[in-house]
mmCIF file of C-alpha atoms and ligand atoms in Angstrom:
data_model
loop_
_atom_site.group_PDB
_atom_site.id
_atom_site.type_symbol
_atom_site.label_atom_id
_atom_site.label_comp_id
_atom_site.label_asym_id
_atom_site.label_seq_id
_atom_site.Cartn_x
_atom_site.Cartn_y
_atom_site.Cartn_z
ATOM 1 C CA UNK A 574 83.129 35.700 105.336
ATOM 2 C CA UNK A 575 85.702 37.347 106.934
ATOM 3 C CA UNK A 576 85.850 40.915 106.614
ATOM 4 C CA UNK A 577 89.148 41.626 107.653
ATOM 5 C CA UNK A 578 90.701 40.316 103.931
ATOM 6 C CA UNK A 579 88.568 43.361 103.382
ATOM 7 C CA UNK A 580 90.275 45.968 105.817
ATOM 8 C CA UNK A 581 93.489 44.843 104.786
ATOM 9 C CA UNK A 582 92.661 45.339 100.924
ATOM 10 C CA UNK A 583 92.137 49.278 101.778
ATOM 11 C CA UNK A 584 95.403 49.372 104.365
ATOM 12 C CA UNK A 585 97.328 47.838 100.881
ATOM 13 C CA UNK A 586 95.544 50.439 98.907
ATOM 14 C CA UNK A 587 94.365 47.158 97.329
ATOM 15 C CA UNK A 588 91.497 49.048 94.199
ATOM 16 C CA UNK A 589 90.641 46.510 92.546
ATOM 17 C CA UNK A 590 90.980 43.617 95.357
ATOM 18 C CA UNK A 591 88.447 46.239 97.102
ATOM 19 C CA UNK A 592 86.133 46.395 95.105
ATOM 20 C CA UNK A 593 86.180 42.625 94.198
ATOM 21 C CA UNK A 594 85.835 41.313 98.021
ATOM 22 C CA UNK A 595 83.290 43.963 98.560
ATOM 23 C CA UNK A 596 81.368 42.885 95.669
ATOM 24 C CA UNK A 597 81.621 39.339 97.437
ATOM 25 C CA UNK A 598 80.137 40.230 100.256
ATOM 26 C CA UNK A 599 77.360 41.976 99.279
ATOM 27 C CA UNK A 600 76.460 39.042 96.752
ATOM 28 C CA UNK A 601 76.972 36.213 99.578
ATOM 29 C CA UNK A 602 74.416 38.479 101.765
ATOM 30 C CA UNK A 603 76.799 40.022 104.376
ATOM 31 C CA UNK A 604 74.733 43.061 105.529
ATOM 32 C CA UNK A 605 75.894 46.387 104.249
ATOM 33 C CA UNK A 606 76.181 48.000 107.518
ATOM 34 C CA UNK A 607 78.885 45.520 108.760
ATOM 35 C CA UNK A 608 80.656 45.394 105.493
ATOM 36 C CA UNK A 609 81.112 48.972 106.280
ATOM 37 C CA UNK A 610 82.039 48.961 109.775
ATOM 38 C CA UNK A 611 83.986 45.555 109.791
ATOM 39 C CA UNK A 612 85.286 46.206 106.560
ATOM 40 C CA UNK A 613 85.888 49.758 105.253
ATOM 41 C CA UNK A 614 85.785 51.452 108.675
ATOM 42 C CA UNK A 615 88.668 49.348 110.203
ATOM 43 C CA UNK A 616 90.953 49.659 107.261
ATOM 44 C CA UNK A 617 90.293 53.241 107.309
ATOM 45 C CA UNK A 618 91.178 53.520 110.753
ATOM 46 C CA UNK A 619 94.067 51.270 110.576
ATOM 47 C CA UNK A 620 95.511 53.312 107.608
ATOM 48 C CA UNK A 621 94.630 56.568 109.756
ATOM 49 C CA UNK A 622 96.784 55.075 112.609
ATOM 50 C CA UNK A 623 99.354 53.798 110.507
ATOM 51 C CA UNK A 624 99.722 57.166 109.157
ATOM 52 C CA UNK A 625 99.525 59.344 112.623
ATOM 53 C CA UNK A 626 102.651 56.661 113.458
ATOM 54 C CA UNK A 627 105.097 57.225 110.851
ATOM 55 C CA UNK A 628 104.256 53.743 109.530
ATOM 56 C CA UNK A 629 102.401 54.686 105.727
ATOM 57 C CA UNK A 630 103.565 57.812 103.693
ATOM 58 C CA UNK A 631 100.820 60.010 102.433
ATOM 59 C CA UNK A 632 100.928 58.570 98.605
ATOM 60 C CA UNK A 633 99.766 55.140 99.732
ATOM 61 C CA UNK A 634 96.789 56.998 101.951
ATOM 62 C CA UNK A 635 95.255 58.696 98.725
ATOM 63 C CA UNK A 636 95.667 54.757 97.817
ATOM 64 C CA UNK A 637 93.878 53.945 100.550
ATOM 65 C CA UNK A 638 91.504 56.761 100.364
ATOM 66 C CA UNK A 639 90.633 55.654 96.193
ATOM 67 C CA UNK A 640 90.085 52.059 97.605
ATOM 68 C CA UNK A 641 87.974 52.704 100.501
ATOM 69 C CA UNK A 642 85.608 55.330 98.220
ATOM 70 C CA UNK A 643 85.493 52.624 95.456
ATOM 71 C CA UNK A 644 84.430 49.892 97.966
ATOM 72 C CA UNK A 645 82.453 52.032 98.831
ATOM 73 C CA UNK A 646 80.472 52.613 95.784
ATOM 74 C CA UNK A 647 78.758 49.289 95.491
ATOM 75 C CA UNK A 648 77.152 50.084 98.515
ATOM 76 C CA UNK A 649 75.825 53.121 98.773
ATOM 77 C CA UNK A 650 72.352 52.488 97.028
ATOM 78 C CA UNK A 651 72.137 49.504 100.097
ATOM 79 C CA UNK A 652 73.604 51.231 102.397
ATOM 80 C CA UNK A 653 71.216 54.103 102.008
ATOM 81 C CA UNK A 654 67.961 51.872 102.090
ATOM 82 C CA UNK A 655 69.291 50.061 104.787
ATOM 83 C CA UNK A 656 70.572 53.611 106.855
ATOM 84 C CA UNK A 657 69.256 53.544 109.891
ATOM 85 C CA UNK A 658 67.336 56.576 109.481
ATOM 86 C CA UNK A 659 69.596 59.027 111.903
ATOM 87 C CA UNK A 660 69.057 61.752 108.780
ATOM 88 C CA UNK A 661 70.708 63.662 106.300
ATOM 89 C CA UNK A 662 74.255 64.838 106.044
ATOM 90 C CA UNK A 663 75.745 67.914 104.219
ATOM 91 C CA UNK A 664 79.297 67.641 103.816
ATOM 92 C CA UNK A 665 82.010 69.832 101.824
ATOM 93 C CA UNK A 666 85.656 71.544 101.609
ATOM 94 C CA UNK A 667 85.784 74.631 101.650
ATOM 95 C CA UNK A 668 86.449 77.548 98.989
ATOM 96 C CA UNK A 669 90.061 77.359 98.305
ATOM 97 C CA UNK A 670 90.935 74.016 99.783
ATOM 98 C CA UNK A 671 91.349 71.057 97.528
ATOM 99 C CA UNK A 672 91.688 68.553 100.470
ATOM 100 C CA UNK A 673 89.419 65.939 100.893
ATOM 101 C CA UNK A 674 91.221 62.703 102.438
ATOM 102 C CA UNK A 675 89.698 63.364 105.982
ATOM 103 C CA UNK A 676 86.190 64.817 104.265
ATOM 104 C CA UNK A 677 85.572 61.584 103.200
ATOM 105 C CA UNK A 678 87.308 59.578 105.681
ATOM 106 C CA UNK A 679 83.762 61.288 107.766
ATOM 107 C CA UNK A 680 81.710 60.826 105.438
ATOM 108 C CA UNK A 681 82.034 57.350 105.491
ATOM 109 C CA UNK A 682 81.768 57.293 108.943
ATOM 110 C CA UNK A 683 78.360 59.547 108.998
ATOM 111 C CA UNK A 684 76.935 57.000 106.121
ATOM 112 C CA UNK A 685 78.454 53.951 108.723
ATOM 113 C CA UNK A 686 76.112 55.744 111.158
ATOM 114 C CA UNK A 687 72.231 55.390 109.047
ATOM 115 C CA UNK A 688 73.491 59.249 107.402
ATOM 116 C CA UNK A 689 72.447 59.474 104.269
ATOM 117 C CA UNK A 690 75.425 61.749 103.008
ATOM 118 C CA UNK A 691 75.080 64.923 99.986
ATOM 119 C CA UNK A 692 79.186 65.199 99.594
ATOM 120 C CA UNK A 693 79.580 68.377 97.971
ATOM 121 C CA UNK A 694 83.298 67.911 97.142
ATOM 122 C CA UNK A 695 86.481 70.139 97.601
ATOM 123 C CA UNK A 696 87.106 73.807 96.738
ATOM 124 C CA UNK A 697 82.566 74.721 97.827
ATOM 125 C CA UNK A 698 81.700 78.576 97.896
ATOM 126 C CA UNK A 699 80.414 79.692 100.639
ATOM 127 C CA UNK A 700 76.981 79.639 98.960
ATOM 128 C CA UNK A 701 77.546 76.303 98.032
ATOM 129 C CA UNK A 702 77.310 75.430 101.606
ATOM 130 C CA UNK A 703 73.951 77.712 103.005
ATOM 131 C CA UNK A 704 71.873 76.794 99.351
ATOM 132 C CA UNK A 705 72.436 72.860 100.093
ATOM 133 C CA UNK A 706 70.575 72.830 103.472
ATOM 134 C CA UNK A 707 68.045 75.158 102.078
ATOM 135 C CA UNK A 708 67.825 72.548 99.805
ATOM 136 C CA UNK A 709 67.955 69.838 101.444
ATOM 137 C CA UNK A 710 67.879 70.405 104.716
ATOM 138 C CA UNK A 711 69.940 68.426 106.780
ATOM 139 C CA UNK A 712 70.464 67.780 110.159
ATOM 140 C CA UNK A 713 73.991 68.238 110.004
ATOM 141 C CA UNK A 714 76.326 70.275 107.857
ATOM 142 C CA UNK A 715 80.010 69.060 108.143
ATOM 143 C CA UNK A 716 82.507 71.782 106.585
ATOM 144 C CA UNK A 717 86.242 70.650 106.447
ATOM 145 C CA UNK A 718 89.507 72.832 106.126
ATOM 146 C CA UNK A 719 92.922 71.656 105.866
ATOM 147 C CA UNK A 720 95.104 75.130 105.278
ATOM 148 C CA UNK A 721 94.996 77.699 107.974
ATOM 149 C CA UNK A 722 94.830 80.470 105.236
ATOM 150 C CA UNK A 723 90.806 78.630 104.332
ATOM 151 C CA UNK A 724 89.448 77.954 107.277
ATOM 152 C CA UNK A 725 87.972 81.321 107.684
ATOM 153 C CA UNK A 726 84.819 80.218 105.954
ATOM 154 C CA UNK A 727 83.543 78.206 108.291
ATOM 155 C CA UNK A 728 82.520 81.266 110.372
ATOM 156 C CA UNK A 729 81.339 83.022 106.742
ATOM 157 C CA UNK A 730 79.516 79.588 106.224
ATOM 158 C CA UNK A 731 78.115 79.852 109.445
ATOM 159 C CA UNK A 732 77.036 83.637 109.020
ATOM 160 C CA UNK A 733 75.865 83.109 105.827
ATOM 161 C CA UNK A 734 73.693 80.472 107.549
ATOM 162 C CA UNK A 735 72.360 82.878 109.736
ATOM 163 C CA UNK A 736 71.722 85.740 107.145
ATOM 164 C CA UNK A 737 69.741 83.392 105.638
ATOM 165 C CA UNK A 738 67.832 82.301 108.519
ATOM 166 C CA UNK A 739 68.549 78.739 108.835
ATOM 167 C CA UNK A 740 70.812 78.509 111.310
ATOM 168 C CA UNK A 741 69.249 77.131 113.746
ATOM 169 C CA UNK A 742 67.551 74.528 111.548
ATOM 170 C CA UNK A 743 71.056 72.507 111.151
ATOM 171 C CA UNK A 744 73.554 71.030 113.299
ATOM 172 C CA UNK A 745 77.392 72.576 112.109
ATOM 173 C CA UNK A 746 80.225 70.313 113.170
ATOM 174 C CA UNK A 747 83.780 71.383 111.479
ATOM 175 C CA UNK A 748 86.951 69.394 111.616
ATOM 176 C CA UNK A 749 90.363 69.152 109.378
ATOM 177 C CA UNK A 750 94.200 69.841 110.921
ATOM 178 C CA UNK A 751 94.037 73.482 111.669
ATOM 179 C CA UNK A 752 90.636 73.258 113.722
ATOM 180 C CA UNK A 753 90.307 73.387 117.104
ATOM 181 C CA UNK A 754 87.740 73.333 119.871
ATOM 182 C CA UNK A 755 88.314 77.333 120.143
ATOM 183 C CA UNK A 756 88.144 77.730 117.240
ATOM 184 C CA UNK A 757 85.081 76.224 116.400
ATOM 185 C CA UNK A 758 83.414 77.741 119.760
ATOM 186 C CA UNK A 759 84.553 81.667 118.387
ATOM 187 C CA UNK A 760 82.822 80.925 114.819
ATOM 188 C CA UNK A 761 80.269 79.011 116.285
ATOM 189 C CA UNK A 762 79.823 75.842 115.207
ATOM 190 C CA UNK A 763 77.764 73.821 117.575
ATOM 191 C CA UNK A 764 80.545 70.891 116.983
ATOM 192 C CA UNK A 765 84.040 69.956 116.721
ATOM 193 C CA UNK A 766 85.210 67.014 115.692
ATOM 194 C CA UNK A 767 89.321 66.224 116.333
ATOM 195 C CA UNK A 768 89.028 62.949 114.367
ATOM 196 C CA UNK A 769 86.374 61.580 111.602
ATOM 197 C CA UNK A 770 84.906 58.961 113.979
ATOM 198 C CA UNK A 771 84.964 61.314 117.351
ATOM 199 C CA UNK A 772 82.564 63.417 114.951
ATOM 200 C CA UNK A 773 80.199 61.079 115.088
ATOM 201 C CA UNK A 774 80.464 60.014 118.586
ATOM 202 C CA UNK A 775 79.790 64.036 119.222
ATOM 203 C CA UNK A 776 77.132 63.746 117.064
ATOM 204 C CA UNK A 777 75.169 61.564 118.786
ATOM 205 C CA UNK A 778 76.324 62.860 121.877
ATOM 206 C CA UNK A 779 75.055 66.309 121.182
ATOM 207 C CA UNK A 780 72.009 65.028 120.008
ATOM 208 C CA UNK A 781 71.573 63.206 122.877
ATOM 209 C CA UNK A 782 72.029 65.911 124.806
ATOM 210 C CA UNK A 783 69.681 68.313 123.217
HETATM 211 CO CO1 B1M B 2189 98.290 70.279 101.787
HETATM 212 N N1 B1M B 2189 98.675 70.878 103.479
HETATM 213 N N2 B1M B 2189 98.868 71.537 100.742
HETATM 214 N N3 B1M B 2189 98.479 68.658 100.043
HETATM 215 N N4 B1M B 2189 98.814 68.672 102.984
HETATM 216 C C1 B1M B 2189 99.086 70.176 104.455
HETATM 217 C C2 B1M B 2189 97.629 70.431 104.924
HETATM 218 C C3 B1M B 2189 99.992 70.677 105.142
HETATM 219 C C4 B1M B 2189 99.823 70.911 106.757
HETATM 220 C C5 B1M B 2189 101.684 70.669 104.496
HETATM 221 C C6 B1M B 2189 102.158 70.441 105.409
HETATM 222 O O1 B1M B 2189 102.796 71.763 105.504
HETATM 223 N N5 B1M B 2189 103.017 70.355 106.561
HETATM 224 C C7 B1M B 2189 100.159 72.039 104.737
HETATM 225 C C8 B1M B 2189 98.910 73.098 105.372
HETATM 226 C C9 B1M B 2189 99.871 74.869 106.174
HETATM 227 C C10 B1M B 2189 98.818 75.423 106.517
HETATM 228 O O2 B1M B 2189 97.810 75.488 105.945
HETATM 229 N N6 B1M B 2189 98.946 75.376 108.104
HETATM 230 C C11 B1M B 2189 100.030 72.149 102.942
HETATM 231 C C12 B1M B 2189 99.857 72.758 101.999
HETATM 232 C C13 B1M B 2189 100.244 73.954 102.172
HETATM 233 C C14 B1M B 2189 98.710 72.765 101.117
HETATM 234 C C15 B1M B 2189 99.519 73.421 99.680
HETATM 235 C C16 B1M B 2189 99.461 75.137 99.866
HETATM 236 C C17 B1M B 2189 100.596 73.699 99.064
HETATM 237 C C18 B1M B 2189 101.811 73.055 97.700
HETATM 238 O O3 B1M B 2189 100.574 73.877 96.827
HETATM 239 N N7 B1M B 2189 102.204 74.798 98.132
HETATM 240 C C19 B1M B 2189 98.790 72.756 98.618
HETATM 241 C C20 B1M B 2189 96.928 73.491 98.892
HETATM 242 C C21 B1M B 2189 96.150 73.422 97.848
HETATM 243 C C22 B1M B 2189 94.526 73.840 97.804
HETATM 244 O O4 B1M B 2189 94.121 73.153 99.081
HETATM 245 N N8 B1M B 2189 94.410 74.914 97.203
HETATM 246 C C23 B1M B 2189 98.143 71.095 99.676
HETATM 247 C C24 B1M B 2189 98.045 69.967 98.361
HETATM 248 C C25 B1M B 2189 98.268 69.258 98.570
HETATM 249 C C26 B1M B 2189 97.820 67.874 97.592
HETATM 250 C C27 B1M B 2189 97.038 68.367 97.178
HETATM 251 C C28 B1M B 2189 98.894 67.541 97.147
HETATM 252 C C29 B1M B 2189 97.453 66.463 98.985
HETATM 253 C C30 B1M B 2189 96.090 66.415 99.296
HETATM 254 C C31 B1M B 2189 95.062 65.468 98.438
HETATM 255 C C32 B1M B 2189 93.678 65.295 98.819
HETATM 256 O O5 B1M B 2189 93.188 65.422 100.048
HETATM 257 N N9 B1M B 2189 92.912 64.624 97.584
HETATM 258 C C33 B1M B 2189 97.770 67.096 100.282
HETATM 259 C C34 B1M B 2189 98.195 66.737 101.516
HETATM 260 C C35 B1M B 2189 98.260 65.105 101.109
HETATM 261 C C36 B1M B 2189 98.620 67.019 102.750
HETATM 262 C C37 B1M B 2189 98.472 66.067 103.872
HETATM 263 C C38 B1M B 2189 100.547 66.013 103.815
HETATM 264 C C39 B1M B 2189 97.750 65.252 104.632
HETATM 265 C C40 B1M B 2189 96.225 65.606 104.469
HETATM 266 C C41 B1M B 2189 95.758 64.514 104.606
HETATM 267 O O6 B1M B 2189 95.100 63.772 103.874
HETATM 268 N N10 B1M B 2189 95.733 64.142 105.848
HETATM 269 C C42 B1M B 2189 99.010 67.787 104.757
HETATM 270 C C43 B1M B 2189 99.852 67.145 106.041
HETATM 271 C C44 B1M B 2189 99.373 66.917 106.981
HETATM 272 O O7 B1M B 2189 98.002 66.916 107.373
HETATM 273 N N11 B1M B 2189 100.190 65.800 107.796
HETATM 274 C C45 B1M B 2189 99.235 68.604 104.229
HETATM 275 C C46 B1M B 2189 95.201 63.119 106.108
HETATM 276 C C47 B1M B 2189 93.741 62.769 106.811
HETATM 277 C C48 B1M B 2189 93.037 61.578 106.974
HETATM 278 O O8 B1M B 2189 93.734 63.935 107.745
HETATM 279 O O9 B1M B 2189 92.627 65.689 106.475
HETATM 280 O O10 B1M B 2189 93.429 65.914 108.973
HETATM 281 P P1 B1M B 2189 92.539 64.980 107.563
HETATM 282 O O11 B1M B 2189 91.795 64.629 108.375
HETATM 283 C C49 B1M B 2189 91.618 64.422 109.690
HETATM 284 C C50 B1M B 2189 90.865 64.915 110.542
HETATM 285 O O12 B1M B 2189 91.540 66.452 110.520
HETATM 286 C C51 B1M B 2189 89.709 64.804 110.916
HETATM 287 O O13 B1M B 2189 89.419 63.649 111.202
HETATM 288 C C52 B1M B 2189 90.178 62.922 109.731
HETATM 289 C C53 B1M B 2189 91.449 61.667 110.365
HETATM 290 O O14 B1M B 2189 89.688 61.080 111.092
HETATM 291 N N12 B1M B 2189 88.593 65.593 109.888
HETATM 292 C C54 B1M B 2189 87.109 65.848 110.103
HETATM 293 C C55 B1M B 2189 89.345 66.690 109.046
HETATM 294 N N13 B1M B 2189 87.684 67.111 108.107
HETATM 295 C C56 B1M B 2189 86.978 67.062 108.908
HETATM 296 C C57 B1M B 2189 85.336 66.993 108.864
HETATM 297 C C58 B1M B 2189 84.512 67.102 109.418
HETATM 298 C C59 B1M B 2189 84.902 65.140 111.067
HETATM 299 C C60 B1M B 2189 86.704 65.491 110.785
HETATM 300 O O15 B1M B 2189 83.328 66.729 109.601
HETATM 301 C C61 B1M B 2189 83.065 67.624 109.198
#
């Protein structure tokens, strides 16, 4: 099946069509990893590129993100089963912050790389991150913040992990528009991800070097 058509529905923000093509691909036996990597992620990467080049506007990006997450819902169970066993990732957006498009993109990239992803959602208090690490014992904790007023929560969460005595049990990766490599180092995060794909790549490099 030509998965470029599926990518196109994501770029165009065609929510129903994206679900239908995903269902069709899964029904006709296309591997869910392939649907994810060749269809959904390729589509969303094009969206990211177009957004950067001012070829798409925010309402369109939001619609594409909805198309992507609707399609992802259809293959999520299969994706979990077929996961390459990369490990578990907990991810969320910090308290006071409602932005979730980049965070969901990162979640999707990690799912595509075989992680079981537990997505806490937006506006999550610091304790929610710490408690989720205690409960799910993930390999990776992903934290996203899009506001300069909320990015300080990231360091507080890392301190919360230290206070709970579990900082060394999880690799912390942070991302979001105002976040930088210097900031990541300053607050003691393990990895800074300038974009969602780099998040997966840097995590893989990090684990290889460990
Ligand atoms: Co808001 N907003 N917003 N907003 N918003 C920004 C972030 C802002 C830069 C716009 C601006 O003023 N130019 C500005 C922040 C300024 C600052 O703090 N320096 C801003 C503001 C001020 C606000 C409000 C305060 C506006 C108001 O009400 N006065 C308000 C705050 C609400 C709140 O959170 N409490 C607000 C609200 C909103 C909406 C709800 C309307 C909407 C969010 C919808 C949603 O997310 N569901 C919204 C949007 C859409 C934006 C902009 C326009 C776009 C953000 C986005 O989704 N980009 C944004 C301007 C901009 O970024 N140019 C803006 C696309 C997305 C793919 O990129 O999220 O950066 P991004 O993710 C990237 C990387 O950062 C990275 O990967 C992605 C790319 O692959 N990444 C990760 C992100 N998280 C990651 C996690 C990882 C790895 C990578 O691993 C853990």
